[in-house]
Coordinates of C-alpha atoms and ligand atoms in Angstrom, one line a residue:
M767 CA 0.0 0.0 0.0
T768 CA 1.2 3.5 -0.7
D769 CA 1.9 5.4 2.8
P770 CA 0.0 9.0 1.8
A771 CA 3.1 10.1 4.5
A772 CA 5.9 9.8 2.0
P773 CA 7.2 12.2 0.3
V774 CA 6.6 12.6 -3.5
P775 CA 9.7 13.1 -5.7
A776 CA 9.9 15.1 -8.5
A777 CA 9.1 13.5 -11.8
R778 CA 12.6 15.4 -13.1
A779 CA 15.1 17.8 -12.8
L780 CA 16.8 20.0 -14.8
P781 CA 20.0 19.1 -15.8
V782 CA 23.2 20.3 -13.7
M783 CA 24.0 23.5 -15.7
P784 CA 28.5 23.6 -16.8
A785 CA 28.5 26.8 -17.5
R786 CA 29.9 29.6 -15.7
R787 CA 27.5 32.6 -14.5
D788 CA 29.0 35.7 -15.5
P789 CA 29.9 38.2 -12.5
R790 CA 29.2 41.3 -14.9
P791 CA 25.7 42.1 -13.3
G792 CA 23.6 43.8 -16.2
I793 CA 23.4 47.9 -16.5
A794 CA 19.3 47.8 -16.2
G795 CA 19.4 46.6 -12.4
L796 CA 21.2 50.0 -11.6
T797 CA 19.5 52.7 -10.5
E798 CA 19.7 56.5 -12.2
G799 CA 21.8 57.3 -9.0
E800 CA 24.0 54.7 -9.0
I801 CA 24.7 55.3 -13.2
A802 CA 25.6 58.8 -12.3
A803 CA 27.7 57.3 -9.7
L804 CA 29.2 54.7 -12.1
V805 CA 29.8 57.9 -15.2
G806 CA 31.3 60.1 -12.6
E807 CA 33.8 57.3 -11.4
L808 CA 34.5 56.8 -14.3
G809 CA 35.8 60.3 -15.0
E810 CA 32.9 61.1 -17.4
P811 CA 31.2 64.5 -17.9
A812 CA 28.1 63.8 -16.1
F813 CA 25.6 64.7 -18.8
R814 CA 26.7 61.0 -20.0
A815 CA 24.8 59.6 -17.4
R816 CA 22.0 60.5 -19.0
Q817 CA 23.3 58.9 -22.0
V818 CA 23.9 55.6 -21.1
A819 CA 20.1 55.8 -19.6
D820 CA 19.0 56.2 -22.6
A821 CA 20.7 53.0 -24.3
V822 CA 19.7 51.1 -21.3
W823 CA 16.2 52.1 -21.3
R824 CA 15.0 53.7 -24.4
S825 CA 17.1 52.8 -27.4
G826 CA 16.4 49.7 -29.0
A827 CA 19.8 48.2 -28.9
A828 CA 20.4 44.8 -28.0
D829 CA 24.1 45.2 -26.7
W830 CA 26.7 47.4 -25.7
D831 CA 28.0 47.4 -29.4
E832 CA 24.7 48.9 -31.0
V833 CA 25.0 51.7 -28.4
T834 CA 26.7 54.1 -30.8
T835 CA 25.7 57.3 -28.9
L836 CA 28.6 56.1 -26.9
A837 CA 32.6 56.5 -27.7
R838 CA 33.5 53.4 -28.2
P839 CA 36.6 53.1 -25.7
F840 CA 33.7 54.1 -22.8
R841 CA 31.2 51.6 -24.2
A842 CA 34.5 48.6 -23.7
V843 CA 34.8 50.6 -20.1
L844 CA 31.3 50.0 -19.5
A845 CA 31.0 46.4 -21.5
E846 CA 34.1 45.2 -18.8
R847 CA 32.0 45.9 -16.1
F848 CA 28.3 45.3 -17.1
R849 CA 26.6 43.2 -19.2
F850 CA 24.1 45.7 -21.1
D851 CA 21.8 42.5 -21.7
T852 CA 21.8 39.1 -19.0
V853 CA 19.6 37.3 -21.3
A854 CA 21.6 35.3 -23.8
A855 CA 19.2 33.3 -25.5
T856 CA 16.1 33.4 -26.1
T857 CA 13.7 31.3 -28.1
I858 CA 10.1 32.2 -28.8
R859 CA 7.0 30.1 -30.1
A860 CA 3.5 31.7 -30.8
A861 CA -0.1 30.6 -30.1
D862 CA -3.7 31.5 -29.7
G863 CA -3.1 33.3 -33.2
D864 CA -0.5 35.4 -32.4
T865 CA -1.6 36.7 -29.0
T866 CA 0.0 34.7 -26.7
E867 CA 4.2 34.3 -26.8
K868 CA 6.2 32.3 -25.1
A869 CA 10.0 33.3 -24.7
L870 CA 12.5 30.7 -23.1
H871 CA 15.6 32.8 -21.9
G872 CA 18.9 30.9 -21.9
L873 CA 20.6 33.0 -18.5
S874 CA 24.6 33.1 -18.8
D875 CA 25.1 30.2 -16.5
G876 CA 22.9 27.9 -19.0
R877 CA 19.7 28.3 -16.7
L878 CA 16.6 28.9 -18.7
V879 CA 13.5 30.8 -17.4
E880 CA 10.2 31.8 -19.2
S881 CA 8.4 35.1 -19.7
V882 CA 4.9 35.1 -22.2
L883 CA 4.0 37.7 -23.7
M884 CA -0.4 37.8 -23.7
H885 CA -1.7 40.6 -25.9
Y886 CA -5.8 41.3 -24.8
P887 CA -7.1 43.6 -28.1
G888 CA -9.1 46.6 -27.0
G889 CA -12.7 47.8 -28.5
A890 CA -16.0 48.3 -27.0
G891 CA -14.6 50.5 -24.5
R892 CA -12.0 48.4 -23.9
R893 CA -8.6 49.3 -24.1
E894 CA -5.5 47.3 -25.5
R895 CA -3.6 45.3 -22.9
N896 CA -0.4 44.1 -23.4
T897 CA 0.6 41.9 -20.0
L898 CA 4.3 39.9 -19.5
C899 CA 4.1 37.3 -17.1
I900 CA 7.7 37.7 -15.8
S901 CA 9.6 34.7 -13.6
S902 CA 11.5 35.7 -10.8
Q903 CA 13.8 32.2 -9.9
A904 CA 15.1 29.7 -12.1
G905 CA 12.7 26.5 -10.8
C906 CA 11.1 26.8 -7.7
A907 CA 11.7 25.7 -3.9
V908 CA 7.9 25.9 -3.1
G909 CA 7.2 22.5 -5.3
C910 CA 3.6 22.6 -5.8
P911 CA 2.5 19.5 -7.4
F912 CA 0.7 20.8 -10.6
C913 CA 3.2 22.9 -10.8
A914 CA 6.1 22.3 -13.8
T915 CA 8.5 25.2 -12.5
G916 CA 7.6 23.2 -8.7
E917 CA 8.6 19.9 -10.5
L918 CA 11.6 21.7 -11.5
G919 CA 13.1 22.2 -7.9
F920 CA 15.0 24.9 -6.7
E921 CA 17.9 26.4 -9.2
R922 CA 18.6 30.2 -8.5
D923 CA 17.2 33.7 -7.8
L924 CA 17.7 36.3 -10.7
E925 CA 19.1 39.4 -10.2
V926 CA 17.5 42.5 -10.8
A927 CA 18.6 42.8 -14.1
E928 CA 17.5 39.2 -15.2
I929 CA 14.0 39.9 -14.3
V930 CA 14.0 43.2 -15.7
D931 CA 15.7 42.4 -18.9
Q932 CA 12.6 40.0 -19.6
A933 CA 10.3 43.1 -19.8
R934 CA 13.4 44.7 -22.1
H935 CA 12.8 41.9 -24.4
A936 CA 9.7 41.8 -24.7
R937 CA 9.6 45.6 -25.3
R938 CA 11.8 45.4 -28.1
R939 CA 10.3 42.4 -29.6
M940 CA 6.2 44.7 -29.4
A941 CA 8.1 47.5 -30.7
V942 CA 8.1 46.2 -34.5
A943 CA 5.0 45.8 -33.9
E944 CA 3.7 49.0 -32.3
R945 CA 2.8 47.7 -29.4
H946 CA 3.5 48.8 -26.0
L947 CA 3.6 46.9 -22.7
T948 CA 0.9 47.9 -20.5
N949 CA 0.8 45.0 -17.5
V950 CA 4.1 43.4 -16.0
V951 CA 2.9 40.2 -13.6
F952 CA 5.1 37.9 -11.1
M953 CA 3.3 34.9 -12.5
G954 CA 6.3 33.1 -14.0
M955 CA 8.8 31.1 -12.8
G956 CA 9.2 31.4 -8.7
E957 CA 8.1 32.5 -6.4
P958 CA 8.3 36.7 -5.4
L959 CA 8.4 36.2 -2.2
L960 CA 11.2 34.3 -1.6
V961 CA 13.7 36.5 -3.5
L962 CA 12.3 39.7 -2.8
D963 CA 15.4 42.4 -2.5
A964 CA 15.9 41.5 -6.6
V965 CA 11.7 42.1 -6.8
L966 CA 11.7 44.6 -5.3
G967 CA 14.5 46.3 -7.4
A968 CA 13.3 45.7 -10.2
V969 CA 9.5 46.7 -9.6
D970 CA 11.6 49.9 -8.8
A971 CA 13.1 50.0 -12.2
L972 CA 9.7 48.8 -14.0
T973 CA 8.1 51.3 -12.4
D974 CA 10.3 54.3 -12.1
P975 CA 9.3 56.8 -14.9
A976 CA 12.7 57.3 -15.7
R977 CA 13.7 54.1 -16.8
F978 CA 11.3 51.3 -17.7
G979 CA 8.2 53.8 -17.3
L980 CA 5.3 51.3 -16.3
G981 CA 2.4 52.5 -14.0
A982 CA 2.8 51.2 -10.3
R983 CA -0.8 49.9 -10.6
H984 CA 0.1 48.0 -13.4
V985 CA 2.1 45.7 -11.7
T986 CA 0.9 42.3 -10.1
I987 CA 3.1 40.3 -7.8
S988 CA 1.7 37.1 -7.2
T989 CA 2.6 34.6 -4.1
S990 CA 2.2 31.0 -2.9
G991 CA 1.2 32.6 0.3
V992 CA 4.9 34.0 2.2
V993 CA 3.5 35.7 5.0
P994 CA 6.8 37.7 6.5
G995 CA 7.2 38.5 2.7
I996 CA 3.5 39.7 2.6
E997 CA 4.4 42.1 6.0
R998 CA 7.1 43.1 4.3
L999 CA 5.1 44.7 1.1
T1000 CA 2.2 45.9 3.4
R1001 CA 5.0 47.9 5.5
L1002 CA 5.6 49.6 2.6
R1003 CA 2.5 50.4 1.0
P1004 CA 2.8 50.1 -2.4
Q1005 CA 0.6 50.6 -5.1
W1006 CA 0.6 47.4 -7.6
T1007 CA -1.5 44.7 -7.0
L1008 CA -1.0 41.4 -5.0
A1009 CA -2.8 38.0 -5.8
I1010 CA -2.4 35.1 -3.2
S1011 CA -2.2 31.9 -5.3
L1012 CA -4.8 29.9 -2.4
H1013 CA -5.9 26.7 -4.5
A1014 CA -7.4 25.7 -1.5
A1015 CA -9.4 26.9 1.6
R1016 CA -8.5 23.6 3.6
D1017 CA -5.3 23.0 5.3
P1018 CA -4.7 19.5 4.8
L1019 CA -5.5 19.6 1.2
R1020 CA -3.2 23.0 0.8
D1021 CA -0.9 21.5 2.5
L1022 CA -0.8 19.1 -0.4
L1023 CA -1.5 21.6 -3.4
V1024 CA 0.4 24.5 -2.1
P1025 CA 3.6 23.4 0.4
L1026 CA 4.4 26.6 2.3
N1027 CA 1.2 25.7 3.7
R1028 CA 2.8 23.7 6.2
R1029 CA 5.3 26.8 7.4
W1030 CA 2.2 29.5 6.4
P1031 CA -1.2 27.6 6.5
V1032 CA -3.9 29.1 5.3
A1033 CA -5.8 31.2 7.5
D1034 CA -2.5 33.0 8.2
V1035 CA -2.1 33.8 4.7
V1036 CA -5.5 35.7 4.0
A1037 CA -5.2 37.8 7.6
A1038 CA -1.4 39.0 5.8
A1039 CA -3.5 39.2 2.9
R1040 CA -6.4 41.4 4.4
A1041 CA -4.2 43.5 6.4
Y1042 CA -2.3 44.5 3.1
G1043 CA -5.4 45.3 1.3
E1044 CA -6.1 47.9 4.0
A1045 CA -3.3 49.1 4.3
T1046 CA -3.0 49.5 0.9
G1047 CA -6.4 50.3 -0.2
R1048 CA -5.7 47.5 -2.8
R1049 CA -8.0 44.5 -3.4
V1050 CA -6.2 41.8 -3.1
S1051 CA -6.5 38.7 -5.3
Y1052 CA -6.9 35.2 -5.1
E1053 CA -5.2 32.2 -7.8
Y1054 CA -7.4 29.4 -7.4
V1055 CA -6.3 26.7 -9.8
M1056 CA -9.4 24.5 -10.5
I1057 CA -8.4 20.6 -10.0
D1058 CA -11.2 18.0 -11.3
G1059 CA -11.9 16.2 -8.2
I1060 CA -9.8 17.6 -5.9
N1061 CA -10.6 21.5 -5.1
D1062 CA -13.6 21.7 -6.8
T1063 CA -16.8 20.4 -4.9
P1064 CA -19.5 22.5 -3.4
A1065 CA -18.0 21.8 -0.1
D1066 CA -14.2 23.4 -1.5
A1067 CA -16.5 26.8 -2.4
D1068 CA -18.0 26.8 0.8
A1069 CA -14.8 26.9 2.3
L1070 CA -13.2 29.7 0.6
V1071 CA -16.6 31.7 1.4
R1072 CA -15.7 31.4 4.7
L1073 CA -12.2 31.6 4.8
L1074 CA -12.9 35.2 2.0
R1075 CA -16.0 36.7 3.2
G1076 CA -15.5 40.3 3.9
S1077 CA -12.7 40.8 2.9
G1078 CA -13.3 42.3 -1.0
A1079 CA -11.7 40.1 -1.9
H1080 CA -11.9 38.9 -5.8
V1081 CA -11.4 35.1 -6.7
N1082 CA -10.0 34.3 -10.1
C1083 CA -10.9 30.2 -11.0
I1084 CA -8.3 29.0 -13.3
P1085 CA -9.0 25.5 -15.1
M1086 CA -5.6 23.6 -14.3
N1087 CA -3.0 23.7 -17.4
P1088 CA -2.1 19.8 -18.0
V1089 CA 1.7 20.5 -17.5
A1090 CA 2.7 18.3 -14.6
H1091 CA 3.4 14.7 -14.6
T1092 CA 0.1 14.4 -12.3
P1093 CA -2.7 12.0 -12.1
W1094 CA -5.2 15.7 -12.3
R1095 CA -6.8 17.3 -14.9
A1096 CA -8.7 20.6 -15.0
S1097 CA -12.2 20.7 -13.6
A1098 CA -14.9 20.4 -16.7
P1099 CA -16.5 24.2 -17.4
A1100 CA -19.8 23.3 -16.2
R1101 CA -18.3 22.1 -12.5
I1102 CA -16.1 25.7 -12.5
S1103 CA -18.8 27.8 -13.6
A1104 CA -20.9 25.4 -10.5
F1105 CA -18.3 26.7 -8.5
A1106 CA -18.1 29.8 -9.6
D1107 CA -22.1 30.8 -9.2
R1108 CA -22.0 28.9 -5.5
L1109 CA -18.9 32.2 -4.6
R1110 CA -20.6 34.2 -5.9
A1111 CA -23.5 33.8 -3.9
G1112 CA -21.7 33.6 -1.1
G1113 CA -20.5 37.5 -1.5
L1114 CA -17.1 36.9 -3.8
G1115 CA -16.5 38.1 -6.9
V1116 CA -15.3 36.2 -9.1
T1117 CA -13.7 36.0 -12.5
V1118 CA -13.7 32.3 -14.2
R1119 CA -10.0 33.1 -17.1
R1120 CA -9.4 30.9 -19.6
N1121 CA -5.8 29.4 -20.0
R1122 CA -3.6 31.0 -22.9
G1123 CA -1.3 29.2 -25.2
Q1124 CA -2.0 26.2 -24.1
E1125 CA -0.8 24.2 -27.0
V1126 CA 3.0 26.9 -26.1
G1127 CA 2.9 25.7 -23.0
A1128 CA 1.8 28.7 -21.1
A1129 CA 1.8 26.9 -17.7
C1130 CA 4.8 28.5 -15.7
G1131 CA 8.2 26.4 -16.2
Q1132 CA 6.7 24.5 -19.0
L1133 CA 9.1 24.9 -22.0
A1134 CA 11.7 24.7 -19.0
A1135 CA 10.7 21.0 -18.3
E1136 CA 10.9 20.3 -22.1
Q1137 CA 14.0 21.3 -21.9
A1138 CA 15.1 19.0 -19.2
G1139 CA 13.7 15.7 -20.9
E1140 CA 10.9 13.3 -20.4
P1141 CA 11.4 11.4 -17.0
P1142 CA 11.6 7.8 -17.0
A1143 CA 8.1 5.8 -16.7
P1144 CA 8.3 4.3 -13.5
T1145 CA 9.4 7.9 -11.9
V1146 CA 6.4 9.3 -13.2
A1147 CA 3.9 6.1 -12.2
R1148 CA 5.5 6.7 -8.8
R1149 CA 5.0 10.3 -8.6
R1150 CA 1.2 9.2 -9.7
E1151 CA 0.4 6.9 -7.2
L1152 CA 2.2 8.8 -4.5
L1153 CA 0.2 12.4 -5.4
E1154 CA -3.0 10.0 -5.8
A1155 CA -2.7 8.5 -2.2
A1156 CA -1.8 12.1 -0.6
S1157 CA -4.8 13.7 -2.3
A1158 CA -6.8 10.9 -0.9
A1159 CA -5.5 11.2 2.6
A1160 CA -6.0 15.5 2.3
L1161 CA -9.2 14.6 1.0
R1162 CA -9.9 12.7 4.4
G1163 CA -9.0 15.5 6.2
E1164 CA -5.2 14.3 7.2
R1165 CA -2.7 17.2 7.7
S1166 CA 0.7 16.5 5.8
A1167 CA 3.4 14.6 7.9
E1168 CA 5.7 15.7 5.3
P1169 CA 8.3 19.4 6.4
A1170 CA 7.7 21.9 5.1
P1171 CA 10.1 22.5 1.6
A1172 CA 13.6 23.8 1.8
G1173 CA 14.2 27.2 0.7
L1174 CA 11.9 29.2 2.5
G1175 CA 13.6 30.7 4.8
P1176 CA 14.2 30.8 8.1
V1177 CA 11.5 29.6 10.6
R1178 CA 10.2 33.2 12.4
R1179 CA 8.2 32.0 14.6
P1180 CA 6.2 28.3 15.4
A1181 CA 4.2 26.7 12.7
R1182 CA 0.3 26.4 14.4
R1183 CA -2.2 24.7 13.7
P1184 CA -5.3 27.4 13.0
A1185 CA -9.0 26.8 13.7
G1186 CA -9.4 27.1 10.2
P1187 CA -12.6 26.1 8.0
G1188 CA -13.5 22.5 6.8
P1189 CA -12.9 19.2 8.8
A1190 CA -9.5 19.1 10.1
R1191 CA -9.0 16.1 11.3
P1192 CA -5.2 16.1 12.6
G1193 CA -2.7 13.9 10.8
P1194 CA 0.2 13.2 12.2
R1195 CA 3.0 16.6 12.2
R1196 CA 6.3 17.1 11.9
P1197 CA 7.9 20.4 13.1
A1198 CA 8.8 22.6 10.3
A1199 CA 12.1 22.4 11.0
A1200 CA 14.6 19.6 9.5
P1201 CA 13.6 20.5 6.1
R1202 CA 14.3 18.4 2.5
R1203 CA 15.1 19.8 -0.2
R1204 CA 12.1 19.0 -2.2
G1205 CA 12.0 18.3 -6.0
T1206 CA 15.7 18.0 -6.4
P1207 CA 16.9 14.5 -6.1
P1208 CA 20.6 13.8 -4.2
G1209 CA 23.3 15.0 -6.7
S1210 CA 21.3 16.9 -9.3
R1211 CA 22.7 20.0 -8.5
Ligands
SAH1615 N1 5.2 31.2 -7.6 C1 3.8 32.1 -7.3 C2 4.4 32.8 -8.7 C3 4.3 32.5 -9.5 S1 3.4 30.6 -10.0 C4 3.0 31.9 -6.7 O1 2.8 30.7 -7.3 O2 1.9 32.5 -6.8 C5 2.3 32.2 -11.2 C6 0.1 31.2 -11.2 O3 0.6 30.2 -12.0 C7 0.2 30.7 -9.5 O4 -1.1 31.1 -9.5 C8 0.3 29.3 -10.0 O5 -0.6 28.3 -9.1 C9 -0.1 28.9 -11.3 N2 -0.2 27.5 -11.8 C10 1.2 27.2 -11.6 N3 0.6 26.1 -12.1 C11 -0.3 25.9 -13.1 C12 -1.0 24.6 -13.9 N4 -0.8 23.8 -14.3 N5 -2.4 25.2 -14.2 C13 -2.9 26.6 -14.1 N6 -1.8 27.8 -13.1 C14 -0.7 26.7 -12.9
SF4_1616 FE1 6.3 27.8 -7.4 FE2 4.5 29.4 -7.6 FE3 4.8 26.7 -9.4 FE4 4.0 26.8 -6.7 S1 3.2 27.1 -8.1 S2 5.8 25.7 -7.3 S3 5.5 28.6 -5.7 S4 6.2 28.9 -8.9

């Protein structure tokens, strides 16, 4: 018999990347003041700072060689210290009649990250929107089993320029079609609140009128529920939108679907998100991936209503993209509609989203996973079997005995079991300490 408490192995992991990471930071990670200081340090007149900034943020240049506004020797000095572009190579795949474009970016050390550009035509009183979904980490330590990135395990954090350069690339590509980027969402690979310093630096660059120049209200940061990170954002009182990847309102199921729930239980996540909404006056949105027979029952809808009622929250129901090696699939459209109706009847705002670019694998991590190659069939079969056992246990209300995934940072307070909604019949629970790196078989890094 399969032990539901047994760790669910990753079906695959990215191959070890042999390339050495380029030690030069990307120029797009520098603030205006830092560029000015650099120019001064290099003994150049102050007006050069504007020229460098224009080259980075306004020109269509892809490399220092193309920045003809700067003298060749000055360019050479800059190139010795900073990369003009931290993305070494990009492969593009288009879908949905060219309205969705998936980019697989190779970084200097061979790591792969993805961004997805989605075009929403205007008309009938609506403005055209072009939304870019970007990555903050290569891989992800959280290990949600329905997510292709989670399946890959954690590779590394991105630096500020590596995040921003995904947007610079998109802008260059869009210039050809005379389209403009209107929104950026941190919903690509990685957990943004586990690499928060770099994400804040990137958001600063993206929303600075003197740099990328996007409106702060047009940025969304999505998190699987890193409570200390949400609290830090709340103290900053930003104008961006916060999205919480909830996927389950009850702890036993969320322990499985979003494993960091074992460190920060769902009630704590929602409490932190409510505090964010109150402090910023911004509506928090909740993402809910619909998985057939797992988290889409009337009881799940009722638990969600009890959890979010009165918070002015908005729920986005998203059919699960068939990406990971799981035994699960998306809920049928009728089931999603019934779920959404029940949420609405309970007073929540709801949108049913459609998946964009399924045929190009537009769920985060899918192209990178493809590059990693197909895992052996027995590994996939074992993973499916374990997930089936674990979800059956979760649906019986048993909490996970697995520790929280590694890579979530130091434990700041003891994990506690909240008086959350739902039939939480407690199962065995180990402390959140003694973390084990999930999703990464020994020797894979
Ligand atoms: N780590 C962050 C941000 C990146 S994931 C987070 O989890 O919020 C961005 C969104 O894509 C999340 O809401 C995630 O749950 C969703 N997602 C991941 N895999 C998916 C899949 N197979 N189908 C549909 N949505 C998926
Ligand atoms: Fe990480 Fe988000 Fe994927 Fe979960 S859904 S594994 S948190 S990227």
